[in-house]
C-alpha positions as a Markdown table, in Angstrom:
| # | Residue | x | y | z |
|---|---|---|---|---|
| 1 | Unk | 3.2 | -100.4 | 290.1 |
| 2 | Unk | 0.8 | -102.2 | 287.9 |
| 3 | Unk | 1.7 | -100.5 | 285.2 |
| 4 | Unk | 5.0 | -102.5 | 285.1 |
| 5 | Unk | 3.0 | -105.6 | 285.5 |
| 6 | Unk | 1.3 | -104.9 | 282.1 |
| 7 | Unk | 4.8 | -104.3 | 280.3 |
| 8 | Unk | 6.3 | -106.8 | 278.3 |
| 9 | Unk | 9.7 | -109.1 | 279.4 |
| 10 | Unk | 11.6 | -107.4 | 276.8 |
| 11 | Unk | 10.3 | -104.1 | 277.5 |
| 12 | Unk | 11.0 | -104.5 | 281.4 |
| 13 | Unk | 14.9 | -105.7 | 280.3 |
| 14 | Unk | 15.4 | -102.9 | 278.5 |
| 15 | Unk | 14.0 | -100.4 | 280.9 |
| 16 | Unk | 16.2 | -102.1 | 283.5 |
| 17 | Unk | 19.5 | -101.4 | 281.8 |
| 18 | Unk | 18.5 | -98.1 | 281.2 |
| 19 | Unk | 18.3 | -97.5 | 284.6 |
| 20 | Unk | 22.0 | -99.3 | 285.3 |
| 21 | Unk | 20.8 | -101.9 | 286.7 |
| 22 | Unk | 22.3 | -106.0 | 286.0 |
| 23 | Unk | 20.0 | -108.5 | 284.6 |
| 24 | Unk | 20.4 | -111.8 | 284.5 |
| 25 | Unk | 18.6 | -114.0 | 281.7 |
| 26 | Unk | 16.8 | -116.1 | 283.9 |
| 27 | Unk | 14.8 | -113.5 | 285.1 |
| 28 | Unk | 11.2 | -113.9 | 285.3 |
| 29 | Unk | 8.8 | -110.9 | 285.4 |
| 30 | Unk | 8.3 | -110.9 | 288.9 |
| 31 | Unk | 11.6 | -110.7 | 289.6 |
| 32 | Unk | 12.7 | -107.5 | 286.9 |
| 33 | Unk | 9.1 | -105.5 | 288.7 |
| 34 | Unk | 11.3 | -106.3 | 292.2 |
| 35 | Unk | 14.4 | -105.4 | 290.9 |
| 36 | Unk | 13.5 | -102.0 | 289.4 |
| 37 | Unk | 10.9 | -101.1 | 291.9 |
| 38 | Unk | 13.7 | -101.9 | 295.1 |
| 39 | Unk | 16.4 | -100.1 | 292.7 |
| 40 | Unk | 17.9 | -96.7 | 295.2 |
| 41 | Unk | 17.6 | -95.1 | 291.6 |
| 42 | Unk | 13.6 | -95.4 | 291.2 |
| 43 | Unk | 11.1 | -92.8 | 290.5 |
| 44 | Unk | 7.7 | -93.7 | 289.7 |
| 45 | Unk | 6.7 | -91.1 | 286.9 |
| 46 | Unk | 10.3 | -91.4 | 285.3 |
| 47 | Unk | 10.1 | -95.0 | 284.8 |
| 48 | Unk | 6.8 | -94.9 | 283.6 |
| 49 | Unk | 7.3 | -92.5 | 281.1 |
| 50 | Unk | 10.5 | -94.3 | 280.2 |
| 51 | Unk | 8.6 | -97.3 | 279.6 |
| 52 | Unk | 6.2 | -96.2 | 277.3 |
| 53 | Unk | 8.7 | -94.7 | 275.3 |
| 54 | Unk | 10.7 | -98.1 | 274.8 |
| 55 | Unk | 6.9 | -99.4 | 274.1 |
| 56 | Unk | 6.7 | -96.9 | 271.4 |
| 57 | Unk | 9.8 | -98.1 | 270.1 |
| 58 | Unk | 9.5 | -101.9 | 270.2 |
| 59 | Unk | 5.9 | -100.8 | 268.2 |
| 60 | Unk | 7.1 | -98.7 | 265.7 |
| 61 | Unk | 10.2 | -102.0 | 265.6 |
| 62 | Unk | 7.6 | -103.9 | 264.6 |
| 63 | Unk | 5.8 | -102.1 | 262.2 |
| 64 | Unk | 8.8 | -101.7 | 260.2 |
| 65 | Unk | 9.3 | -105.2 | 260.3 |
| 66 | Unk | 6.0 | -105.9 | 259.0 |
| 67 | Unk | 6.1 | -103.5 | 256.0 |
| 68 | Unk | 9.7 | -105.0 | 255.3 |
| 69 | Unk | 8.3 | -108.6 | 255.4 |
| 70 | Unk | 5.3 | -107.5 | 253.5 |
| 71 | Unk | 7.3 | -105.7 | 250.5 |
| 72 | Unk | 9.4 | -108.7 | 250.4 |
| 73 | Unk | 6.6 | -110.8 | 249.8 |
| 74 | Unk | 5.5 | -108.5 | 247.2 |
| 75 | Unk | 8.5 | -108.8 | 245.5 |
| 76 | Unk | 9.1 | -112.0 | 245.8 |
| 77 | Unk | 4.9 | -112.4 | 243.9 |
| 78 | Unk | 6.7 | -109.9 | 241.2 |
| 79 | Unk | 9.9 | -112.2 | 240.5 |
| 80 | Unk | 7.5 | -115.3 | 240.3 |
| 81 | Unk | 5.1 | -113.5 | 237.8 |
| 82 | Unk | 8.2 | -112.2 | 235.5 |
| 83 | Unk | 9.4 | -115.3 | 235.4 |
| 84 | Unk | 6.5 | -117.3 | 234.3 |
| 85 | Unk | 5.8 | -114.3 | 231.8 |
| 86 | Unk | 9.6 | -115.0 | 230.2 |
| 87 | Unk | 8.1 | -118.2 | 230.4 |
| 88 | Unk | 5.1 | -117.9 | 228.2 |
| 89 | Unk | 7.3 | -115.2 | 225.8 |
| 90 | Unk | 10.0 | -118.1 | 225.7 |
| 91 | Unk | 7.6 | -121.0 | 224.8 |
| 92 | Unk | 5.9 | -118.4 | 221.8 |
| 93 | Unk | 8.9 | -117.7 | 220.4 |
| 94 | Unk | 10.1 | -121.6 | 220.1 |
| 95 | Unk | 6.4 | -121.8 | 218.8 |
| 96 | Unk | 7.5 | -119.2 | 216.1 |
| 97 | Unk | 10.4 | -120.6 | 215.2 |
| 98 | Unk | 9.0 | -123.9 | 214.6 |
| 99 | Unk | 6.4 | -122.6 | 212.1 |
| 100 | Unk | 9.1 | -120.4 | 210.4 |
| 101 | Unk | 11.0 | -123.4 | 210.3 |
| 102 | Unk | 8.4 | -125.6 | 208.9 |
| 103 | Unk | 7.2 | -122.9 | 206.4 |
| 104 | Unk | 10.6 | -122.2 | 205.2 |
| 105 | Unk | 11.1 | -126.3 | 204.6 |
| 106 | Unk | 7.7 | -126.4 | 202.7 |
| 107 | Unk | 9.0 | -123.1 | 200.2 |
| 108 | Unk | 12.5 | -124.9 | 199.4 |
| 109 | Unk | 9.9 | -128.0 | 198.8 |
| 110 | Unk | 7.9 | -125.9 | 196.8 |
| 111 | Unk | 10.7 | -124.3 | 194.7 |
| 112 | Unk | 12.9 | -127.2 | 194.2 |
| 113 | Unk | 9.6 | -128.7 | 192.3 |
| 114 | Unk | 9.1 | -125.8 | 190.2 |
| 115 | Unk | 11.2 | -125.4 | 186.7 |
| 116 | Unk | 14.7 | -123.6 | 186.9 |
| 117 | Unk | 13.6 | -121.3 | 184.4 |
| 118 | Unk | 10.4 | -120.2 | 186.3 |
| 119 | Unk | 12.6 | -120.0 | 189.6 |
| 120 | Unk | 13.2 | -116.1 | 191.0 |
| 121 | Unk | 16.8 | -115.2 | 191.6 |
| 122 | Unk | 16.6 | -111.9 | 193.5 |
| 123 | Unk | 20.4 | -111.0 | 191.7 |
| 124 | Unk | 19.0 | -111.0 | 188.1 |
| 125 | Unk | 17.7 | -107.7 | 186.6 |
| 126 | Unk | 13.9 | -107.6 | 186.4 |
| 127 | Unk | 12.3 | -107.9 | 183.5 |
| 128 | Unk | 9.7 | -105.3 | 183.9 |
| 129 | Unk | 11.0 | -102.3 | 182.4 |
| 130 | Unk | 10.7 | -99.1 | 184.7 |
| 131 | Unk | 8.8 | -97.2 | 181.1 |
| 132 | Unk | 6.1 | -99.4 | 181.8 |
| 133 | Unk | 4.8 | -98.7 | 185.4 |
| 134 | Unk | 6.2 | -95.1 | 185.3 |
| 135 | Unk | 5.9 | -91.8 | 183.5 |
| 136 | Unk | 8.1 | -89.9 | 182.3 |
| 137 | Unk | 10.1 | -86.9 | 183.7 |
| 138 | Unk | 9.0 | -83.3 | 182.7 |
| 139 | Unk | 10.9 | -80.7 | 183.9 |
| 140 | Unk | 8.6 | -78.2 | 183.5 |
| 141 | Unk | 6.1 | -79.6 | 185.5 |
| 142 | Unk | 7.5 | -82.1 | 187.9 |
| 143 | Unk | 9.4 | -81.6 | 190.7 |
| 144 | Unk | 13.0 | -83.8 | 190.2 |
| 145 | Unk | 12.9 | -84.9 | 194.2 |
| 146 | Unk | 9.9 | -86.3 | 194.3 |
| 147 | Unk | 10.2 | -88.2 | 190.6 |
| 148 | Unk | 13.0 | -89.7 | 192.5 |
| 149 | Unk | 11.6 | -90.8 | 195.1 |
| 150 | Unk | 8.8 | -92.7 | 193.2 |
| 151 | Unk | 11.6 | -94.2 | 190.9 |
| 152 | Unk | 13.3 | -95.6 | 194.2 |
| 153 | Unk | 10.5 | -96.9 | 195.4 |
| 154 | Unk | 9.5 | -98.8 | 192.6 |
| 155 | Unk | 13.2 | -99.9 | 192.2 |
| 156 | Unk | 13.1 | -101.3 | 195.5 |
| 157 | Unk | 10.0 | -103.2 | 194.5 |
| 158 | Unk | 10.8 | -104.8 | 191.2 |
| 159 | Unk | 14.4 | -105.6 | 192.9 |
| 160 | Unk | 16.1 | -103.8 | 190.3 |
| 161 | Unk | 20.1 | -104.0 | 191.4 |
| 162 | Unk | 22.0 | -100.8 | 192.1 |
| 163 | Unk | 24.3 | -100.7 | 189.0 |
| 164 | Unk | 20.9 | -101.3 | 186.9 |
| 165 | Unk | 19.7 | -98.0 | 188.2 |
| 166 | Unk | 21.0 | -95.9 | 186.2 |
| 167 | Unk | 19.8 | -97.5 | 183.3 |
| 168 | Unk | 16.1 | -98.0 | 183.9 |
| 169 | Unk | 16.2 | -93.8 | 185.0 |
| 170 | Unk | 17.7 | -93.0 | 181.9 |
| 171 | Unk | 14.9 | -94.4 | 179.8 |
| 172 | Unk | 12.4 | -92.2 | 181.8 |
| 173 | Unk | 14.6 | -88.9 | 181.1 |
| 174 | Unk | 14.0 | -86.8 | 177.7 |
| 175 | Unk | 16.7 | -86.8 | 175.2 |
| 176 | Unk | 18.6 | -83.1 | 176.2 |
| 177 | Unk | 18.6 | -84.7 | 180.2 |
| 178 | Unk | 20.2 | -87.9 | 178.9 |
| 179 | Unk | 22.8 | -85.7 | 176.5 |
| 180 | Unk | 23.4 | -84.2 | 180.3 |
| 181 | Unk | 24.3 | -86.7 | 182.2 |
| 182 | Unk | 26.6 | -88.5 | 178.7 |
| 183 | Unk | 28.5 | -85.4 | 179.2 |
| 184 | Unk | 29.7 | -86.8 | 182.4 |
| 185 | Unk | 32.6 | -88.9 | 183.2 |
| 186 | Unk | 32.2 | -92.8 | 182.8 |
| 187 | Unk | 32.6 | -93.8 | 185.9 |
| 188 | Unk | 30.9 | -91.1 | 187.7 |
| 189 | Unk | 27.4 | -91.5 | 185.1 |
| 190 | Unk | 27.2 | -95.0 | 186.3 |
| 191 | Unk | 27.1 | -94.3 | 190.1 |
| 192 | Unk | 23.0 | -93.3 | 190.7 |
| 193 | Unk | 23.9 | -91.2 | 193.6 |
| 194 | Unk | 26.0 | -89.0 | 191.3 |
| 195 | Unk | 23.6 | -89.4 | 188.7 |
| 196 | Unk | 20.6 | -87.8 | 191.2 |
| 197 | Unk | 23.1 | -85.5 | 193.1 |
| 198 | Unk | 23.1 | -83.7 | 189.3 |
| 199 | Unk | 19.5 | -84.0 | 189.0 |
| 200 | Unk | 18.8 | -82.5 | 192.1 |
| 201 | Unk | 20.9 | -79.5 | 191.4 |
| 202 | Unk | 19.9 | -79.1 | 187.8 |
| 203 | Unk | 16.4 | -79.2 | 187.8 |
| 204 | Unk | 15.4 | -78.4 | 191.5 |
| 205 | Unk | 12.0 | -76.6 | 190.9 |
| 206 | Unk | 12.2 | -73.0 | 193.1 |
| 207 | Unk | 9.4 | -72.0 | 195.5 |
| 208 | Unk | 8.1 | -69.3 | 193.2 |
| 209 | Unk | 7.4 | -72.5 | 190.5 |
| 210 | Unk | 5.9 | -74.8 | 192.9 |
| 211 | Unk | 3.5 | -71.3 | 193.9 |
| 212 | Unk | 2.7 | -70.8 | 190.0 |
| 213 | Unk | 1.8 | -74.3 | 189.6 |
| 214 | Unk | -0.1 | -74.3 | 192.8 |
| 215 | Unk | -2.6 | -71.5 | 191.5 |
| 216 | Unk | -2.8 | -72.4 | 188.3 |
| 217 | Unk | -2.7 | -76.7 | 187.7 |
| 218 | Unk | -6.1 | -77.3 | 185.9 |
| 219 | Unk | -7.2 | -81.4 | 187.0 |
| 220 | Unk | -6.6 | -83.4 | 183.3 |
| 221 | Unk | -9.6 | -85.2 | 181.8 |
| 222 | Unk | -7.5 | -88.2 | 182.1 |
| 223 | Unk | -7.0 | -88.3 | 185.8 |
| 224 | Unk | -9.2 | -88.6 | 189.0 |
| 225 | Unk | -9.4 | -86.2 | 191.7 |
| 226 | Unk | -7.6 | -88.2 | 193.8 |
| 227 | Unk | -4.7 | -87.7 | 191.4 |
| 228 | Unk | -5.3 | -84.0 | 191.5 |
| 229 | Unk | -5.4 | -83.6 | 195.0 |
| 230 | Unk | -2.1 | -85.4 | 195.7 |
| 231 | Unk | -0.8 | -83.0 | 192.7 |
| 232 | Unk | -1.6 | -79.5 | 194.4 |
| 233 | Unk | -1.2 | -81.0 | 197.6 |
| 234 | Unk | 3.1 | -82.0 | 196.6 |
| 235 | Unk | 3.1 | -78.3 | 194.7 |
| 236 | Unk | 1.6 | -76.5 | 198.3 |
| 237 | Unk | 4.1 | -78.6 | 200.5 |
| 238 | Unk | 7.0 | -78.1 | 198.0 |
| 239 | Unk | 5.9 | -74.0 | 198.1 |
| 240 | Unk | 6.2 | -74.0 | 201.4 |
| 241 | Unk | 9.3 | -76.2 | 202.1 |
| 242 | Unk | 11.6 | -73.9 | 199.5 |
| 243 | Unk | 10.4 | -70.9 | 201.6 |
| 244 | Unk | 11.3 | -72.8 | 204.8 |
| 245 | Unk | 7.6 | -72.4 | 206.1 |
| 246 | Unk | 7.4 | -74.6 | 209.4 |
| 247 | Unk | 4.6 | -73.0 | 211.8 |
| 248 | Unk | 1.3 | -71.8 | 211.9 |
| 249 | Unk | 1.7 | -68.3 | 212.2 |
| 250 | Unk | 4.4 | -68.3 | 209.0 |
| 251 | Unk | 2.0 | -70.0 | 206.9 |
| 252 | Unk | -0.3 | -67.2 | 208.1 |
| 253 | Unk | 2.1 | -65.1 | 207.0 |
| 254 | Unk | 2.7 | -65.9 | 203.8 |
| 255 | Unk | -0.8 | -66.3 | 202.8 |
| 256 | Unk | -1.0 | -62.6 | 203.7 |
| 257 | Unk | 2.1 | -61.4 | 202.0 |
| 258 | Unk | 0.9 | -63.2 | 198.7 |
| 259 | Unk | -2.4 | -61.2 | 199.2 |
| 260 | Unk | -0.2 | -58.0 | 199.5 |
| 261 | Unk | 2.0 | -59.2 | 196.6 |
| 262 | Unk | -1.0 | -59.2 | 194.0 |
| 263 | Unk | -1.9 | -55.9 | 194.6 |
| 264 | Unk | 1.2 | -54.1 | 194.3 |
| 265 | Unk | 2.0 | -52.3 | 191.1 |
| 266 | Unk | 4.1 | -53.6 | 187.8 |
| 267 | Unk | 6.9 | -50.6 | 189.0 |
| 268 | Unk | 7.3 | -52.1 | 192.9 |
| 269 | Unk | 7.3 | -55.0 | 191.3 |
| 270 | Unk | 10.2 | -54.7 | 188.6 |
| 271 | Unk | 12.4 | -52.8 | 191.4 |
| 272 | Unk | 12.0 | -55.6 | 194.0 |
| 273 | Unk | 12.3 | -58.5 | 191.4 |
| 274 | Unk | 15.5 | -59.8 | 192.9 |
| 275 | Unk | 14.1 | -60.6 | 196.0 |
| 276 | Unk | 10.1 | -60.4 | 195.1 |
| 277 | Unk | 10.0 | -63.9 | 195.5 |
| 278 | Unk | 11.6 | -64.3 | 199.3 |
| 279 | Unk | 9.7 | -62.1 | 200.6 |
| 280 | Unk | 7.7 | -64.1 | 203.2 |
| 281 | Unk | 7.5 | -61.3 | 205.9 |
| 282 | Unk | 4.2 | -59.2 | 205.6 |
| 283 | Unk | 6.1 | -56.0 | 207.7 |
| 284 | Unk | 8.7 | -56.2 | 205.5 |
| 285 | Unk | 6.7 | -56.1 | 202.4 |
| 286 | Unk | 4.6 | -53.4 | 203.7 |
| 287 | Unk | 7.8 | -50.8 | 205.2 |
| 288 | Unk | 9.6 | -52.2 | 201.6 |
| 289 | Unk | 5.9 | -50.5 | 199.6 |
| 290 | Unk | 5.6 | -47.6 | 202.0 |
| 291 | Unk | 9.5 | -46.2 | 201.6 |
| 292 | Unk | 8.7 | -47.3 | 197.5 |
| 293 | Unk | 5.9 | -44.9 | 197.8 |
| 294 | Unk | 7.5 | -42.0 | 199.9 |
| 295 | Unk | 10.7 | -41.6 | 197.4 |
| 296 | Unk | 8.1 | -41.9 | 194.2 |
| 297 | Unk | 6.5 | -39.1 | 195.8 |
| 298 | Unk | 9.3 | -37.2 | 196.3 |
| 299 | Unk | 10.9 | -37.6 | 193.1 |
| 300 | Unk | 7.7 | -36.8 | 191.1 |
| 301 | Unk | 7.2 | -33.3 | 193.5 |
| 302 | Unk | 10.4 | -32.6 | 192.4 |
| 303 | Unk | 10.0 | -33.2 | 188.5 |
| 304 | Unk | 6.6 | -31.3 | 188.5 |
| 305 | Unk | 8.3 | -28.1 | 190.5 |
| 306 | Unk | 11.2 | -28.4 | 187.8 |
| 307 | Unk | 9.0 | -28.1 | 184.9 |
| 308 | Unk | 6.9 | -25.7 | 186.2 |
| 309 | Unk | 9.9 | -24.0 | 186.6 |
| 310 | Unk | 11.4 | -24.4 | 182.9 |
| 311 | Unk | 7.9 | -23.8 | 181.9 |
| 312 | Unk | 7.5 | -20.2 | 183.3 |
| 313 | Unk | 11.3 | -19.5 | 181.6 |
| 314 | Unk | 9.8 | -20.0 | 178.5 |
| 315 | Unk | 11.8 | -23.2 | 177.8 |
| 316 | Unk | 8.4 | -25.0 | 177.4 |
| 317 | Unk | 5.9 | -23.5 | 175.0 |
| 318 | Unk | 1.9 | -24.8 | 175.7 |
| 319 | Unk | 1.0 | -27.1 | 172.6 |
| 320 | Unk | -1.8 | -24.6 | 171.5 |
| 321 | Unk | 0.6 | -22.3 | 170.7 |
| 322 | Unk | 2.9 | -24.3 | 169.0 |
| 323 | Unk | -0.6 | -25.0 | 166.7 |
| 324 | Unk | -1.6 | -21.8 | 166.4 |
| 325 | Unk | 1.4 | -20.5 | 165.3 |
| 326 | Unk | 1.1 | -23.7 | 162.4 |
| 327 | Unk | -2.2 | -22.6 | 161.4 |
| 328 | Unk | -0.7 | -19.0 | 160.7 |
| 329 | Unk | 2.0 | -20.8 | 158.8 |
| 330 | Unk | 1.4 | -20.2 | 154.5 |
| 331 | Unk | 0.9 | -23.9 | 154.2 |
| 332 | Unk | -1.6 | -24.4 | 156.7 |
| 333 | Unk | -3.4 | -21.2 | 155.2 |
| 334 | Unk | -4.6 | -22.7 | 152.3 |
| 335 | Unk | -7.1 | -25.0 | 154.4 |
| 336 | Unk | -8.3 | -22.1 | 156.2 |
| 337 | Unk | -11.0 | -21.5 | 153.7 |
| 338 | Unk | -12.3 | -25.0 | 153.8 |
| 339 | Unk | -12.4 | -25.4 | 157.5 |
| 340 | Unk | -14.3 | -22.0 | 158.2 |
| 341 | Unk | -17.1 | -23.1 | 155.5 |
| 342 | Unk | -17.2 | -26.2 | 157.5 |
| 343 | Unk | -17.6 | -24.6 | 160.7 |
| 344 | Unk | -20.4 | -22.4 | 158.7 |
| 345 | Unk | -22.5 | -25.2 | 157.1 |
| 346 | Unk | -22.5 | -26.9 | 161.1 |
| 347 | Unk | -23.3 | -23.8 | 162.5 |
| 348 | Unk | -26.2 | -23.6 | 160.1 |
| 349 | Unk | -27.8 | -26.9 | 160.7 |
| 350 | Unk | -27.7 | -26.7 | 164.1 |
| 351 | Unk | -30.0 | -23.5 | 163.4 |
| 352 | Unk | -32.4 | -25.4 | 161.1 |
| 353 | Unk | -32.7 | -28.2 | 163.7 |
| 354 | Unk | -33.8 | -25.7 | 166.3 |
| 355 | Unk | -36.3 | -24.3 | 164.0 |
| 356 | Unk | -37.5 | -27.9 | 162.8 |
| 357 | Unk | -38.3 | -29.1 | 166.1 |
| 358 | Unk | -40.1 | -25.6 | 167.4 |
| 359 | Unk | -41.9 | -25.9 | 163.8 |
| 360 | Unk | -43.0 | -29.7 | 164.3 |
| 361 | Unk | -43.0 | -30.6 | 168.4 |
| 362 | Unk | -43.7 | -34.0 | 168.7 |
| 363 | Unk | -46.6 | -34.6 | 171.5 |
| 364 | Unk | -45.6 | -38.2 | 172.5 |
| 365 | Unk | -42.0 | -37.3 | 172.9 |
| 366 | Unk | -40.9 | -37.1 | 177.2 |
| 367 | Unk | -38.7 | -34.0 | 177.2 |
| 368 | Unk | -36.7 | -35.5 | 180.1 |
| 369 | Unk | -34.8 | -37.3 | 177.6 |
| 370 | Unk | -33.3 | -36.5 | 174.9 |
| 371 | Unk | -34.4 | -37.0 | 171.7 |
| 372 | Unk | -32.4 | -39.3 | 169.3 |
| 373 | Unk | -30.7 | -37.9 | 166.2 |
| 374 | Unk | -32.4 | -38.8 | 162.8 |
| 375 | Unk | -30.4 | -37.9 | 159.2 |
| 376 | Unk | -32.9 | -35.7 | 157.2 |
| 377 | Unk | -32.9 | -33.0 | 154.5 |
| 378 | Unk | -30.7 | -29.7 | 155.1 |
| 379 | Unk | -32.9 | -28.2 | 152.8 |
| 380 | Unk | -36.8 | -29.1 | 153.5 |
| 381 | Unk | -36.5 | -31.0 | 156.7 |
| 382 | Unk | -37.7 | -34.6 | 155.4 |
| 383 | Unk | -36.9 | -37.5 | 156.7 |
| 384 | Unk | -37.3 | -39.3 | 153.4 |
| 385 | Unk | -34.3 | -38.1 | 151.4 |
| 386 | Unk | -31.0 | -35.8 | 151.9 |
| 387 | Unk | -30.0 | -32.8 | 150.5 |
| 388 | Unk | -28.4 | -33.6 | 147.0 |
| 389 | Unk | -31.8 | -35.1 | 146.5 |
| 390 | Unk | -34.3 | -32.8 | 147.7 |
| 391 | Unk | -37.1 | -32.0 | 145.3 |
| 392 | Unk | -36.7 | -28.2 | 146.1 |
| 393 | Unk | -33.2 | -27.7 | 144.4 |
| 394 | Unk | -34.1 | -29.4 | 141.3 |
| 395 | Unk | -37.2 | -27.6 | 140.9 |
| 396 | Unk | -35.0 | -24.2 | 141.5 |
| 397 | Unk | -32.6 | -25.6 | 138.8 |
C-alpha cells in the first residue's frame, strides 16, 4: 500500500474515479488511500499500474506546459526586440529626413543667392552639343545598337529633353543617314523611337560583320588598349549574340565550325553561300562537306568514263596528233629546214662538251656534283671569246 502513500492528491482523485468510486473535495490523502484500498473493486497490481500511468500523464501534462510557457516567453523576448528595432529604424529615418530637410533649405538658400542667368533649369536644352563629347556614326564599322545606347546615355546625362533628341542624333549621322530619315514623314522623323526603330533595321550589323571585324580590327595609334579591348570585346559579344550563342558547349561549337569553315574549299564554299554564314553546327558542316565530296566524286567518275568513252570513238583526237599533222602541213614545212639545223648544231655541242671535259678534267672538281655550265667557244673550247670571234675562223678565212 505505500505505494499509494507516495502518489500525489491529484493523482489519487483521479485514480479514484477511474475506479467508480465518489470523491468528495474535502478529502485528505488519508482518507482517498482508505477509500480505494476498502473499495469491493480493488486489486493491488491493477491499481498500481493504473497509477503510474495517470503519473505518466500528469508528467508528460506538465512538460507540455513548460515548453508552452517557455515558447511564449520566447516570443514574447522576439516582439519586445522587433519593436525596439522599428524603434531605432523609426528614429533614423526622422534623423534622415531632418538632414534632407535641412540640406534641401540650405540649396534653395544657396540658389536663390545665385544670378537667374547662372541658375539650372532642368526643362531648358543643354548647351553642350552632343558633336562634342561624342563621335560620329560609321556604318561600316559601328554597330547602330550600341551607338545608341551611348547616345542615350549621355542624353540622360546632359538632360537633353525628349523632343531635342532627335536633333542632337542627327548631327552625329553622315549626310546619306540624315537624307534617310528626311525622307520620312514629319511627324514620325520627330518621334526618336521611330527615328532608332529605322536605325535599328537599316543598319543592324549581321553576325558574319561583327566575325570579320572581330579577326581583323587593328588597335589605332590614337587609342589605348583599353579602348581596344572594349572594341573586340562588343564585336565578339555582338558575333555571338546574332548567332544566338548562349552556353558553353555552343561557343565550343562555333569555335570549331569556324576552324572547319577556313579550310573548306572556294567551290563548298560558293555552293553553301546562302547559308555559309548560319552554320554554327560542327555535324552539320561536316555531313554538309562529306555529301559535297561524295556527289563531286561521282560526277567527276562519270565525266572521266564519258570522255574516255568519246575519246576511244575517235571524237577526241590526242593533241600530238593534231600537231603532227600541222607540221606535215605546206606552211609549217618551210621551218622544217631551220628547226632540224637547230636540232644539229645542239646535238653537236653537246658532243664537243663531252670531248672538252674528257680532254681537260679538272682535278679540284667533286664529281658528286655537277659541274656548272660556263659559255665558251664552239670552235676551240676557250673560255675567253665565242664563236664569231674565234681566232681559228679568221685565220681559215
Amino acid at each position: 500500500m505505500a505505494y499509494l502513500a507516495r502518489g500525489k492528491k491529484e493523482d489519487l482523485v483521479i485514480l479514484a474515479e477511474e475506479l467508480g468510486l465518489t470523491v468528495k473535495k474535502e478529502f485528505k490523502v488519508k482518507q482517498l488511500h482508505k477509500l480505494i484500498t476498502e473499495s469491493s473493486s480493488y486489486d493491488e497490481e491493477f491499481t498500481r499500474e493504473l497509477l503510474g500511468s495517470i503519473k505518466e500523464e500528469r508528467e508528460k501534462k506538465e512538460e507540455r506546459e513548460i515548453e508552452r510557457e517557455k515558447q511564449e516567453r520566447d516570443r514574447e523576448i522576439e516582439r519586445e526586440k522587433q519593436e525596439r528595432d522599428r524603434e531605432i529604424e523609426r528614429e533614423r529615418e526622422e534623423r534622415a529626413r531632418a538632414f534632407e530637410l535641412q540640406k534641401l533649405e540650405l540649396e534653395v538658400r544657396a540658389a536663390s543667392a545665385q544670378p537667374v542667368e547662372s541658375r539650372h533649369i532642368p526643362d531648358q536644352p543643354a548647351k553642350i552639343r552632343m558633336h562634342d563629347v561624342m563621335p560620329r556614326f560609321n556604318p561600316k564599322e559601328d554597330d547602330v545598337s550600341l551607338f545608341l545606347v551611348l547616345f542615350e546615355r549621355q542624353a540622360k546625362i546632359m538632360n537633353v529633353p525628349a523632343e531635342n533628341q532627335v536633333a542632337q542624333l542627327i548631327s552625329l549621322l553622315p549626310p546619306d543617314i540624315v537624307q534617310l530619315i528626311a525622307r520620312e514623314p514629319e511627324e514620325d522623323a520627330k518621334k526618336y523611337e521611330y527615328v532608332k526603330a529605322l536605325l535599328l533595321q537599316r543598319f543592324k550589323l549581321s553576325a558574319e560583320k561583327f566575325r570579320q571585324l572581330f579577326n581583323k580590327h587593328q588597335k589605332a595609334s590614337e587609342s589605348t588598349w583599353y579602348d581596344f579591348y572594349y572594341e573586340i570585346k562588343n564585336y565578339l559579344e555582338g558575333w555571338l549574340n546574332g548567332l544566338n550563342v548562349k552556353t558553353f558547349e555552343q561557343l565550343k561549337d562555333l569555335m570549331l565550325v569556324d576552324q572547319i569553315k577556313k579550310r573548306t574549299s572556294m567551290e563548298f564554299k560558293e555552293h553553301f553561300m546562302d547559308e555559309w554564314t548560319t552554320i554554327i553546327s560542327p555535324t552539320e558542316m561536316v555531313k554538309k562537306i562529306e555529301d559535297f565530296e561524295d556527289v563531286r566524286k561521282t560526277i567527276k567518275s562519270k565525266l572521266f568514263a564519258t570522255q574516255t568513252e568519246r575519246t576511244n570513238k575517235g571524237q577526241f583526237k590526242p593533241r600530238y596528233e593534231t600537231f603532227s599533222k600541222k607540221i606535215e602541213h605546206s606552211h609549217y614545212s618551210k621551218h622544217s629546214d631551220k628547226w632540224n639545223d637547230y636540232r644539229h648544231q645542239k646535238d653537236h655541242r653537246q658532243r664537243e662538251d663531252a670531248q672538252q671535259r674528257d680532254r681537260f678534267p679538272n682535278k679540284n672538281q667533286d664529281h658528286s656534283f655537277e659541274e656548272r655550265y660556263r659559255p665558251r667557244c664552239f670552235e676551240c673550247g676557250s673560255y675567253s671569246h665565242f664563236k664569231p670571234q674565234c681566232p681559228r675562223l679568221k685565220s681559215n678565212e
